[in-house]
mmCIF file of C-alpha atoms in Angstrom:
data_model
loop_
_atom_site.group_PDB
_atom_site.id
_atom_site.type_symbol
_atom_site.label_atom_id
_atom_site.label_comp_id
_atom_site.label_asym_id
_atom_site.label_seq_id
_atom_site.Cartn_x
_atom_site.Cartn_y
_atom_site.Cartn_z
ATOM 1 C CA ASP A 1 94.040 98.997 72.277
ATOM 2 C CA VAL A 2 97.262 96.979 73.188
ATOM 3 C CA CYS A 3 97.834 93.149 72.385
ATOM 4 C CA TRP A 4 100.032 91.904 75.011
ATOM 5 C CA GLY A 5 100.249 88.725 73.096
ATOM 6 C CA SER A 6 100.945 85.690 75.613
ATOM 7 C CA LEU A 7 101.895 86.702 79.341
ATOM 8 C CA ASP A 8 102.618 84.616 82.004
ATOM 9 C CA PHE A 9 102.179 87.508 84.419
ATOM 10 C CA LEU A 10 100.764 91.063 84.004
ATOM 11 C CA LEU A 11 101.450 93.553 86.857
ATOM 12 C CA ILE A 12 98.760 96.310 87.193
ATOM 13 C CA ASP A 13 99.902 98.984 89.459
ATOM 14 C CA THR A 14 96.602 100.569 90.938
ATOM 15 C CA PRO A 15 95.994 103.328 93.417
ATOM 16 C CA PRO A 16 94.660 102.418 96.887
ATOM 17 C CA GLY A 17 90.824 101.745 97.378
ATOM 18 C CA THR A 18 88.144 99.879 95.680
ATOM 19 C CA SER A 19 87.820 102.246 92.768
ATOM 20 C CA ASP A 20 86.656 101.740 88.978
ATOM 21 C CA GLU A 21 89.966 100.897 88.085
ATOM 22 C CA HIS A 22 89.930 97.670 90.411
ATOM 23 C CA MET A 23 86.403 96.898 88.807
ATOM 24 C CA ALA A 24 87.450 97.167 85.501
ATOM 25 C CA VAL A 25 90.466 95.385 85.873
ATOM 26 C CA MET A 26 88.637 92.221 87.241
ATOM 27 C CA GLU A 27 86.003 92.798 84.653
ATOM 28 C CA ALA A 28 88.670 92.743 82.017
ATOM 29 C CA VAL A 29 90.966 90.078 83.339
ATOM 30 C CA PRO A 30 89.675 86.547 83.894
ATOM 31 C CA ASN A 31 91.064 84.468 86.982
ATOM 32 C CA CYS A 32 92.601 87.727 88.515
ATOM 33 C CA SER A 33 94.392 87.371 91.243
ATOM 34 C CA ALA A 34 95.891 90.341 93.645
ATOM 35 C CA LEU A 35 99.101 91.411 95.152
ATOM 36 C CA LEU A 36 98.246 93.915 97.758
ATOM 37 C CA VAL A 37 101.070 96.337 99.092
ATOM 38 C CA THR A 38 100.893 98.587 102.650
ATOM 39 C CA SER A 39 103.029 100.272 104.762
ATOM 40 C CA PRO A 40 102.945 99.962 108.502
ATOM 41 C CA GLN A 41 100.683 102.747 109.204
ATOM 42 C CA ALA A 42 96.847 101.891 110.437
ATOM 43 C CA VAL A 43 95.728 104.360 107.949
ATOM 44 C CA ALA A 44 97.273 102.357 105.119
ATOM 45 C CA ALA A 45 96.473 99.086 106.547
ATOM 46 C CA ALA A 46 92.757 100.029 106.675
ATOM 47 C CA ASP A 47 92.871 101.080 103.069
ATOM 48 C CA VAL A 48 94.329 97.843 102.281
ATOM 49 C CA LEU A 49 91.919 95.900 104.372
ATOM 50 C CA ARG A 50 89.016 97.190 102.251
ATOM 51 C CA GLN A 51 90.695 95.853 99.293
ATOM 52 C CA VAL A 52 90.791 92.148 101.013
ATOM 53 C CA SER A 53 87.151 92.472 101.220
ATOM 54 C CA PHE A 54 87.055 93.655 97.554
ATOM 55 C CA CYS A 55 88.975 90.751 96.252
ATOM 56 C CA ARG A 56 86.953 88.255 98.556
ATOM 57 C CA LYS A 57 83.624 89.529 97.064
ATOM 58 C CA ALA A 58 85.243 89.558 93.325
ATOM 59 C CA SER A 59 86.340 85.865 94.188
ATOM 60 C CA ALA A 60 90.222 87.391 93.100
ATOM 61 C CA ASN A 61 92.814 85.256 95.022
ATOM 62 C CA ILE A 62 94.983 87.169 96.956
ATOM 63 C CA ILE A 63 98.449 85.752 96.222
ATOM 64 C CA GLY A 64 100.158 87.933 99.126
ATOM 65 C CA ILE A 65 100.776 90.861 101.200
ATOM 66 C CA VAL A 66 103.792 93.282 100.925
ATOM 67 C CA GLU A 67 104.666 95.618 103.759
ATOM 68 C CA THR A 68 106.757 98.255 102.612
ATOM 69 C CA LEU A 69 108.506 101.419 104.557
ATOM 70 C CA SER A 70 109.004 99.627 107.510
ATOM 71 C CA GLY A 71 112.153 100.800 108.288
ATOM 72 C CA PHE A 72 115.044 102.970 106.986
ATOM 73 C CA VAL A 73 118.373 101.293 106.858
ATOM 74 C CA CYS A 74 121.327 103.495 107.341
ATOM 75 C CA PRO A 75 123.815 104.068 104.361
ATOM 76 C CA ASN A 76 126.588 104.507 106.780
ATOM 77 C CA CYS A 77 126.228 102.268 109.594
ATOM 78 C CA ALA A 78 123.523 99.739 108.577
ATOM 79 C CA ASP A 79 121.440 100.397 111.413
ATOM 80 C CA CYS A 80 117.532 100.244 110.609
ATOM 81 C CA SER A 81 115.136 102.784 112.175
ATOM 82 C CA LEU A 82 111.614 102.017 112.249
ATOM 83 C CA ILE A 83 110.141 105.278 111.293
ATOM 84 C CA PHE A 84 106.585 104.168 110.544
ATOM 85 C CA ASN A 85 106.775 101.148 113.114
ATOM 86 C CA GLN A 86 106.042 97.744 111.371
ATOM 87 C CA GLY A 87 103.673 94.825 111.728
ATOM 88 C CA GLY A 88 100.965 96.247 109.402
ATOM 89 C CA GLY A 89 101.311 93.621 106.797
ATOM 90 C CA GLN A 90 101.685 90.608 109.034
ATOM 91 C CA ARG A 91 98.266 91.875 110.746
ATOM 92 C CA LEU A 92 96.808 91.941 107.184
ATOM 93 C CA ALA A 93 97.997 88.595 106.141
ATOM 94 C CA ASP A 94 96.496 87.174 109.215
ATOM 95 C CA LEU A 95 93.201 89.011 108.626
ATOM 96 C CA ALA A 96 93.100 87.791 104.899
ATOM 97 C CA ALA A 97 94.541 84.544 105.544
ATOM 98 C CA SER A 98 96.835 84.686 103.387
ATOM 99 C CA ALA A 99 100.047 82.442 103.798
ATOM 100 C CA SER A 100 102.310 84.780 101.878
ATOM 101 C CA TRP A 101 103.273 88.264 103.035
ATOM 102 C CA ALA A 102 107.008 90.125 102.803
ATOM 103 C CA GLN A 103 108.286 93.152 104.522
ATOM 104 C CA TYR A 104 110.668 95.488 102.346
ATOM 105 C CA GLN A 105 112.405 98.261 104.414
#
């Protein structure tokens, strides 16, 4: 057992999906909110879309969606290559009616 004391935020990184870990956190932490992270690929976005549904059913507030791995910035010329495409995070934010989303390359 851990006694964290008074916290402003506690971030818990869980695997994708709606597994036992997610349900345990929702039961143990009252007024839990979620920050969802995806990559732009359709398969990843589909996993996070299931998480959106899970959060809605559990009455968890979705505070934002982050899209990562949307591009690679060359260390020599600073040009950005869209290796995995982009836009998956924005589409999820639209579906989730989440006003907050960010893109990280």
